[in-house]
Amino acid sequence: MYSSPEYREFRDYLHANGMNVTPERMEVLSLVLKQKGHFRIEDLIRNSARRKKSISRATIYRSLKAIEQAGLIKSIRSIHDEKIFEIVKGHHDHMICELCGAIIEFYDLDLESLQDKICDSQDFLPSRHVMKIFGTCSICRNKKD
Amino acid sequence: MYSSPEYREFRDYLHANGMNVTPERMEVLSLVLKQKGHFRIEDLIRNSARRKKSISRATIYRSLKAIEQAGLIKSIRSIHDEKIFEIVKGHHDHMICELCGAIIEFYDLDLESLQDKICDSQDFLPSRHVMKIFGTCSICRNKKD
DNA sequence: AGAATAATTGAGAATGAATCTCAATTATTC
DNA sequence: GAATAATTGAGATTCATTCTCAATTATTCT
Ligand SMILES: [Mn+2]
Ligand SMILES: [Mn+2]
Ligand SMILES: [Zn+2]
Ligand SMILES: [Zn+2]
């Protein structure tokens, strides 16, 4: 149980920060890894609630924060300014459809290096970035006919 | 009074949306235009409170939303995930220093057109975007010596 | 103008996400 | 296995934002 690289990484993070590896923390990570795509905290809480031994809201919040700090998930905001999480895979950016709410992930190397170049020109040392393009997705565009 | 282009634009928006031009709404816009750089709603509420006729919290929230929808201001999130507003000048993006919180505005035409190109390749019709680069600003970099 | 109608405001209540408190539980150290 | 430290859960609390609704103000109609 709990042997995939994500669990190992999380354990490492916990150890490195003098925190204990507890069943609750591992269980929250497990709930997270079961999610597909983007998810809300409430989803996790609901999923946890319908289990034999449910985990408290407070602990889910606390564990999620640790998992985020461990770099395994990150948060973005939906069109409705709702906080949603996603599992950190490779870095990517987002297109968000204002009509249907769809989130399209993309990664463009030219874009990434152009950003570095811009930062360089301002003597700014970048560590990470967030880029969201809002608009209308291909599906919604075609619906409008 | 209330004759600069921003007020005119706001009046137009209100008319176009069947909303009345009220002293309160104009006063909130006036408070907004007095702000320099980025500001929080609480700043406006505090500023309004220390006036002869103060405007209620509810009305400030409601008017701000209208001003935002009129396209005169927009909201971003600080490093601490605080909601802050800024007056919409020309479009620009942000570098945000993780050490001192400084917000550096920039605009890069190559970046903008590259984004359009990427959207095009996905058949996505962009309307606006948000791009924030986090990292260390030039001042903080030099302090570290 | 003046009545009738519609929109707006303000004060406080309500909501909802996120955090905090602290006693009880569980893990770690000695 | 006692002593100590960390964690958890339940509910209270906080804080931003929204809502409610009676009172006020603006707009429309005759
Ligand atoms: Mn994503
Ligand atoms: Mn700005
Ligand atoms: Zn869509
Ligand atoms: Zn700085």
Short mmCIF file of C-alpha atoms (C1' of nucleotides) and ligand atoms in Angstrom, two decimals:
data_model
loop_
_atom_site.label_atom_id
_atom_site.label_comp_id
_atom_site.label_asym_id
_atom_site.label_seq_id
_atom_site.Cartn_x
_atom_site.Cartn_y
_atom_site.Cartn_z
CA MET A 1 0.00 0.00 0.00
CA TYR A 2 0.97 3.58 -0.59
CA SER A 3 4.03 2.70 -2.60
CA SER A 4 3.79 4.84 -5.74
CA PRO A 5 6.29 7.67 -6.15
CA GLU A 6 3.77 10.27 -4.95
CA TYR A 7 3.48 8.62 -1.55
CA ARG A 8 7.24 8.36 -1.31
CA GLU A 9 7.62 12.02 -2.15
CA PHE A 10 5.05 12.98 0.41
CA ARG A 11 6.69 10.88 3.08
CA ASP A 12 9.98 12.51 2.27
CA TYR A 13 8.42 15.91 2.60
CA LEU A 14 6.89 15.01 5.94
CA HIS A 15 10.15 13.62 7.29
CA ALA A 16 12.10 16.58 6.00
CA ASN A 17 9.75 18.83 7.91
CA GLY A 18 9.59 16.92 11.16
CA MET A 19 6.03 15.82 10.56
CA ASN A 20 4.71 12.36 11.18
CA VAL A 21 3.49 10.00 8.51
CA THR A 22 -0.05 9.30 9.66
CA PRO A 23 -2.85 7.18 8.24
CA GLU A 24 -4.98 10.31 7.82
CA ARG A 25 -2.35 12.13 5.78
CA MET A 26 -1.75 9.15 3.54
CA GLU A 27 -5.47 8.64 3.13
CA VAL A 28 -5.94 12.25 2.02
CA LEU A 29 -3.20 11.82 -0.55
CA SER A 30 -4.90 8.65 -1.68
CA LEU A 31 -8.18 10.53 -2.12
CA VAL A 32 -6.33 13.17 -4.10
CA LEU A 33 -4.70 10.65 -6.40
CA LYS A 34 -8.09 9.12 -7.10
CA GLN A 35 -9.35 12.41 -8.50
CA LYS A 36 -9.25 12.89 -12.20
CA GLY A 37 -8.38 16.32 -13.56
CA HIS A 38 -9.28 19.26 -11.39
CA PHE A 39 -11.06 18.88 -8.07
CA ARG A 40 -12.49 20.91 -5.23
CA ILE A 41 -11.84 20.38 -1.56
CA GLU A 42 -15.52 19.66 -1.04
CA ASP A 43 -15.18 16.71 -3.41
CA LEU A 44 -12.53 15.19 -1.18
CA ILE A 45 -14.56 15.84 1.94
CA ARG A 46 -17.60 14.20 0.40
CA ASN A 47 -15.56 11.25 -0.84
CA SER A 48 -14.01 10.81 2.56
CA ALA A 49 -17.38 11.06 4.30
CA ARG A 50 -18.73 8.04 2.45
CA ARG A 51 -16.05 5.76 3.87
CA LYS A 52 -15.84 3.49 6.87
CA LYS A 53 -13.53 5.81 8.76
CA SER A 54 -14.03 9.36 7.52
CA ILE A 55 -11.49 12.09 8.00
CA SER A 56 -12.45 15.39 9.53
CA ARG A 57 -12.76 18.55 7.49
CA ALA A 58 -9.95 20.17 9.49
CA THR A 59 -7.55 17.32 8.82
CA ILE A 60 -8.37 17.30 5.12
CA TYR A 61 -7.58 21.00 4.93
CA ARG A 62 -4.38 20.52 6.90
CA SER A 63 -3.22 17.54 4.89
CA LEU A 64 -4.02 19.21 1.59
CA LYS A 65 -1.87 22.14 2.58
CA ALA A 66 1.00 19.79 3.30
CA ILE A 67 0.49 17.97 0.02
CA GLU A 68 0.50 21.28 -1.77
CA GLN A 69 3.67 22.37 -0.03
CA ALA A 70 5.22 19.08 -0.94
CA GLY A 71 4.64 20.15 -4.52
CA LEU A 72 2.28 17.32 -5.42
CA ILE A 73 -0.74 19.49 -6.10
CA LYS A 74 -1.36 23.12 -6.85
CA SER A 75 -4.38 25.37 -6.79
CA ILE A 76 -5.93 27.50 -9.48
CA ARG A 77 -9.20 29.42 -9.62
CA SER A 78 -12.17 28.54 -11.80
CA ILE A 79 -14.14 31.10 -13.80
CA HIS A 80 -16.38 31.49 -10.79
CA ASP A 81 -13.36 32.20 -8.61
CA GLU A 82 -13.73 28.84 -6.94
CA LYS A 83 -10.51 27.36 -5.61
CA ILE A 84 -9.75 24.10 -7.36
CA PHE A 85 -6.75 21.81 -7.19
CA GLU A 86 -4.95 19.70 -9.68
CA ILE A 87 -2.24 17.11 -9.47
CA VAL A 88 1.11 18.55 -10.51
CA LYS A 89 2.27 16.69 -13.54
CA GLY A 90 4.59 18.52 -15.85
CA HIS A 91 4.19 22.25 -15.86
CA HIS A 92 1.43 23.55 -18.09
CA ASP A 93 -0.88 26.50 -18.51
CA HIS A 94 -4.62 26.79 -18.99
CA MET A 95 -7.26 27.91 -21.39
CA ILE A 96 -10.60 28.35 -19.64
CA CYS A 97 -13.86 28.45 -21.55
CA GLU A 98 -16.11 31.23 -20.28
CA LEU A 99 -19.18 29.50 -21.63
CA CYS A 100 -18.89 25.91 -20.47
CA GLY A 101 -16.11 26.20 -17.89
CA ALA A 102 -13.93 23.64 -19.63
CA ILE A 103 -10.26 23.77 -18.72
CA ILE A 104 -7.84 22.99 -21.49
CA GLU A 105 -4.24 22.36 -20.56
CA PHE A 106 -1.38 23.30 -22.82
CA TYR A 107 2.35 23.63 -22.80
CA ASP A 108 4.34 25.68 -25.24
CA LEU A 109 8.09 25.76 -25.09
CA ASP A 110 8.42 29.01 -27.01
CA LEU A 111 6.10 30.67 -24.56
CA GLU A 112 8.12 29.40 -21.63
CA SER A 113 11.44 30.60 -22.93
CA LEU A 114 10.01 33.92 -23.99
CA GLN A 115 8.88 34.42 -20.41
CA ASP A 116 12.36 33.70 -19.13
CA LYS A 117 13.75 36.20 -21.57
CA ILE A 118 11.33 38.88 -20.39
CA CYS A 119 12.19 38.22 -16.75
CA ASP A 120 15.84 38.40 -17.55
CA SER A 121 15.41 41.80 -19.13
CA GLN A 122 13.91 43.05 -15.85
CA ASP A 123 16.50 41.38 -13.63
CA PHE A 124 13.66 39.33 -12.17
CA LEU A 125 14.41 35.75 -11.14
CA PRO A 126 11.36 33.63 -11.92
CA SER A 127 10.43 30.57 -9.87
CA ARG A 128 7.01 29.74 -11.27
CA HIS A 129 4.16 31.30 -13.15
CA VAL A 130 0.46 31.12 -13.74
CA MET A 131 -1.06 31.81 -17.09
CA LYS A 132 -4.75 31.52 -17.83
CA ILE A 133 -6.34 32.39 -21.11
CA PHE A 134 -10.08 32.96 -20.96
CA GLY A 135 -12.30 32.70 -24.00
CA THR A 136 -14.46 30.27 -25.92
CA CYS A 137 -13.50 26.68 -26.49
CA SER A 138 -13.74 24.92 -29.79
CA ILE A 139 -16.85 23.00 -28.80
CA CYS A 140 -18.77 26.08 -27.68
CA ARG A 141 -17.70 27.97 -30.78
CA ASN A 142 -19.25 25.36 -32.99
CA LYS A 143 -22.41 25.14 -30.93
CA LYS A 144 -23.17 28.77 -31.66
CA ASP A 145 -24.06 28.14 -35.30
CA MET B 1 -17.64 67.06 -11.28
CA TYR B 2 -17.32 63.47 -12.47
CA SER B 3 -16.40 64.49 -15.99
CA SER B 4 -13.30 62.44 -16.78
CA PRO B 5 -13.60 59.64 -19.33
CA GLU B 6 -13.87 56.99 -16.62
CA TYR B 7 -17.07 58.49 -15.26
CA ARG B 8 -18.48 58.81 -18.72
CA GLU B 9 -17.68 55.17 -19.44
CA PHE B 10 -19.28 54.10 -16.22
CA ARG B 11 -22.41 56.13 -16.90
CA ASP B 12 -22.61 54.55 -20.32
CA TYR B 13 -22.33 51.11 -18.81
CA LEU B 14 -25.06 51.87 -16.29
CA HIS B 15 -27.39 53.23 -18.93
CA ALA B 16 -26.69 50.35 -21.27
CA ASN B 17 -27.68 48.00 -18.48
CA GLY B 18 -30.78 49.78 -17.27
CA MET B 19 -29.12 50.85 -14.03
CA ASN B 20 -29.42 54.29 -12.53
CA VAL B 21 -26.57 56.72 -12.16
CA THR B 22 -26.58 57.33 -8.42
CA PRO B 23 -24.42 59.50 -6.16
CA GLU B 24 -23.24 56.38 -4.35
CA ARG B 25 -22.08 54.66 -7.52
CA MET B 26 -20.25 57.73 -8.72
CA GLU B 27 -18.70 58.22 -5.32
CA VAL B 28 -17.38 54.65 -5.29
CA LEU B 29 -15.81 55.20 -8.68
CA SER B 30 -14.31 58.39 -7.36
CA LEU B 31 -12.79 56.49 -4.41
CA VAL B 32 -11.42 53.94 -6.85
CA LEU B 33 -9.82 56.54 -9.06
CA LYS B 34 -8.13 58.09 -6.03
CA GLN B 35 -6.31 54.82 -5.35
CA LYS B 36 -2.80 54.47 -6.63
CA GLY B 37 -1.68 51.12 -7.95
CA HIS B 38 -3.37 48.09 -6.47
CA PHE B 39 -5.97 48.33 -3.74
CA ARG B 40 -8.16 46.18 -1.54
CA ILE B 41 -11.88 46.59 -0.99
CA GLU B 42 -11.20 47.25 2.67
CA ASP B 43 -9.16 50.29 1.67
CA LEU B 44 -12.16 51.75 -0.11
CA ILE B 45 -14.47 50.98 2.78
CA ARG B 46 -12.09 52.64 5.22
CA ASN B 47 -11.67 55.66 2.96
CA SER B 48 -15.39 55.99 2.56
CA ALA B 49 -15.97 55.65 6.30
CA ARG B 50 -13.89 58.69 7.09
CA ARG B 51 -16.14 60.97 5.05
CA LYS B 52 -19.14 63.11 5.86
CA LYS B 53 -21.58 60.73 4.18
CA SER B 54 -20.14 57.26 4.17
CA ILE B 55 -21.31 54.53 1.86
CA SER B 56 -22.36 51.15 3.16
CA ARG B 57 -20.25 48.07 2.76
CA ALA B 58 -22.97 46.42 0.69
CA THR B 59 -23.17 49.29 -1.74
CA ILE B 60 -19.42 49.47 -2.10
CA TYR B 61 -19.36 45.78 -2.99
CA ARG B 62 -22.24 46.20 -5.40
CA SER B 63 -20.80 49.27 -7.08
CA LEU B 64 -17.36 47.72 -7.37
CA LYS B 65 -18.85 44.77 -9.17
CA ALA B 66 -20.52 47.13 -11.63
CA ILE B 67 -17.31 49.07 -12.13
CA GLU B 68 -15.51 45.82 -12.76
CA GLN B 69 -18.12 44.70 -15.25
CA ALA B 70 -17.87 48.04 -16.95
CA GLY B 71 -14.25 47.08 -17.55
CA LEU B 72 -12.75 49.93 -15.53
CA ILE B 73 -11.07 47.76 -12.92
CA LYS B 74 -10.06 44.16 -12.64
CA SER B 75 -9.09 41.88 -9.81
CA ILE B 76 -6.00 39.82 -9.25
CA ARG B 77 -4.74 37.87 -6.24
CA SER B 78 -1.74 38.81 -4.14
CA ILE B 79 0.88 36.31 -3.00
CA HIS B 80 -1.20 35.77 0.09
CA ASP B 81 -4.22 35.02 -2.07
CA GLU B 82 -5.82 38.30 -1.09
CA LYS B 83 -8.18 39.75 -3.68
CA ILE B 84 -6.89 43.09 -4.90
CA PHE B 85 -8.07 45.41 -7.63
CA GLU B 86 -6.33 47.64 -10.07
CA ILE B 87 -7.48 50.25 -12.51
CA VAL B 88 -7.49 48.89 -16.03
CA LYS B 89 -5.09 50.91 -18.04
CA GLY B 90 -3.66 49.22 -21.06
CA HIS B 91 -3.42 45.47 -20.78
CA HIS B 92 -0.36 44.20 -18.96
CA ASP B 93 0.85 41.22 -17.02
CA HIS B 94 2.55 40.88 -13.63
CA MET B 95 5.74 39.78 -12.00
CA ILE B 96 5.21 39.24 -8.30
CA CYS B 97 8.10 39.14 -5.86
CA GLU B 98 7.73 36.29 -3.39
CA LEU B 99 10.00 38.02 -0.90
CA CYS B 100 8.72 41.58 -0.71
CA GLY B 101 5.39 41.27 -2.46
CA ALA B 102 6.23 43.91 -5.04
CA ILE B 103 4.13 43.79 -8.17
CA ILE B 104 5.91 44.70 -11.38
CA GLU B 105 3.80 45.36 -14.43
CA PHE B 106 4.99 44.54 -17.89
CA TYR B 107 3.73 44.25 -21.40
CA ASP B 108 5.40 42.30 -24.15
CA LEU B 109 4.00 42.29 -27.63
CA ASP B 110 5.76 39.10 -28.69
CA LEU B 111 4.25 37.34 -25.72
CA GLU B 112 0.79 38.57 -26.60
CA SER B 113 0.94 37.46 -30.19
CA LEU B 114 2.47 34.14 -29.28
CA GLN B 115 -0.52 33.53 -27.04
CA ASP B 116 -2.91 34.29 -29.85
CA LYS B 117 -1.03 31.88 -32.06
CA ILE B 118 -1.28 29.13 -29.46
CA CYS B 119 -5.02 29.70 -29.01
CA ASP B 120 -5.46 29.60 -32.72
CA SER B 121 -3.80 26.23 -32.95
CA GLN B 122 -6.35 24.90 -30.44
CA ASP B 123 -9.32 26.55 -32.12
CA PHE B 124 -9.79 28.52 -28.89
CA LEU B 125 -11.08 32.08 -29.18
CA PRO B 126 -9.33 34.14 -26.49
CA SER B 127 -11.02 37.13 -24.87
CA ARG B 128 -8.56 37.96 -22.10
CA HIS B 129 -5.81 36.37 -20.09
CA VAL B 130 -4.02 36.50 -16.79
CA MET B 131 -0.32 35.88 -16.48
CA LYS B 132 1.59 36.13 -13.27
CA ILE B 133 5.24 35.31 -12.90
CA PHE B 134 6.37 34.67 -9.33
CA GLY B 135 9.97 34.98 -8.28
CA THR B 136 12.48 37.41 -6.82
CA CYS B 137 12.62 41.04 -7.83
CA SER B 138 15.77 42.87 -8.65
CA ILE B 139 15.86 44.74 -5.34
CA CYS B 140 15.50 41.59 -3.25
CA ARG B 141 18.09 39.79 -5.35
CA ASN B 142 20.66 42.44 -4.57
CA LYS B 143 19.79 42.55 -0.86
CA LYS B 144 20.79 38.92 -0.49
CA ASP B 145 24.53 39.61 -0.90
"C1'" DA C 1 -46.94 68.50 -10.51
"C1'" DG C 2 -48.22 64.42 -7.94
"C1'" DA C 3 -49.37 59.64 -7.61
"C1'" DA C 4 -47.75 55.12 -8.90
"C1'" DT C 5 -43.96 52.19 -9.87
"C1'" DA C 6 -39.32 50.70 -9.97
"C1'" DA C 7 -34.56 50.85 -8.43
"C1'" DT C 8 -31.27 51.55 -4.85
"C1'" DT C 9 -29.48 51.85 -0.38
"C1'" DG C 10 -28.12 50.62 4.42
"C1'" DA C 11 -27.95 47.82 8.54
"C1'" DG C 12 -27.57 43.81 9.99
"C1'" DA C 13 -28.33 38.81 9.26
"C1'" DA C 14 -26.78 34.90 6.71
"C1'" DT C 15 -23.56 32.16 4.20
"C1'" DG C 16 -19.57 29.63 3.23
"C1'" DA C 17 -14.72 28.76 2.99
"C1'" DA C 18 -10.89 28.43 5.82
"C1'" DT C 19 -8.74 28.55 10.28
"C1'" DC C 20 -8.48 27.93 15.12
"C1'" DT C 21 -9.16 25.80 19.87
"C1'" DC C 22 -8.47 22.37 22.91
"C1'" DA C 23 -9.46 17.99 24.91
"C1'" DA C 24 -8.91 13.26 23.49
"C1'" DT C 25 -6.11 10.09 20.79
"C1'" DT C 26 -2.04 8.33 18.73
"C1'" DA C 27 2.80 8.25 17.77
"C1'" DT C 28 7.67 8.90 19.23
"C1'" DT C 29 11.29 9.20 22.48
"C1'" DC C 30 13.73 7.83 26.60
"C1'" DG D 1 6.15 1.32 29.21
"C1'" DA D 2 6.08 5.84 31.22
"C1'" DA D 3 6.91 10.63 29.62
"C1'" DT D 4 6.66 13.73 25.86
"C1'" DA D 5 5.35 15.46 21.51
"C1'" DA D 6 2.40 15.48 17.48
"C1'" DT D 7 -2.03 14.86 15.50
"C1'" DT D 8 -6.84 14.54 15.18
"C1'" DG D 9 -11.87 15.71 15.45
"C1'" DA D 10 -15.80 18.45 16.63
"C1'" DG D 11 -17.31 22.46 16.95
"C1'" DA D 12 -16.42 27.40 17.53
"C1'" DT D 13 -14.56 31.30 15.22
"C1'" DT D 14 -13.15 34.37 11.75
"C1'" DC D 15 -13.49 36.87 7.69
"C1'" DA D 16 -14.94 38.07 3.11
"C1'" DT D 17 -18.90 38.31 0.52
"C1'" DT D 18 -23.75 38.02 -0.31
"C1'" DC D 19 -28.41 38.41 1.01
"C1'" DT D 20 -32.76 40.36 3.10
"C1'" DC D 21 -36.00 43.68 3.45
"C1'" DA D 22 -37.74 48.00 5.11
"C1'" DA D 23 -36.81 52.78 4.18
"C1'" DT D 24 -35.27 56.05 0.77
"C1'" DT D 25 -34.67 57.90 -3.71
"C1'" DA D 26 -35.28 58.03 -8.61
"C1'" DT D 27 -38.18 57.36 -12.74
"C1'" DT D 28 -42.41 56.96 -15.21
"C1'" DC D 29 -47.11 57.97 -16.15
"C1'" DT D 30 -51.28 60.73 -16.30
MN MN E 1 -4.34 21.95 -15.27
MN MN E 2 -1.17 45.63 -12.49
ZN ZN E 3 -16.64 25.76 -23.82
ZN ZN E 4 11.12 41.84 -3.93
#
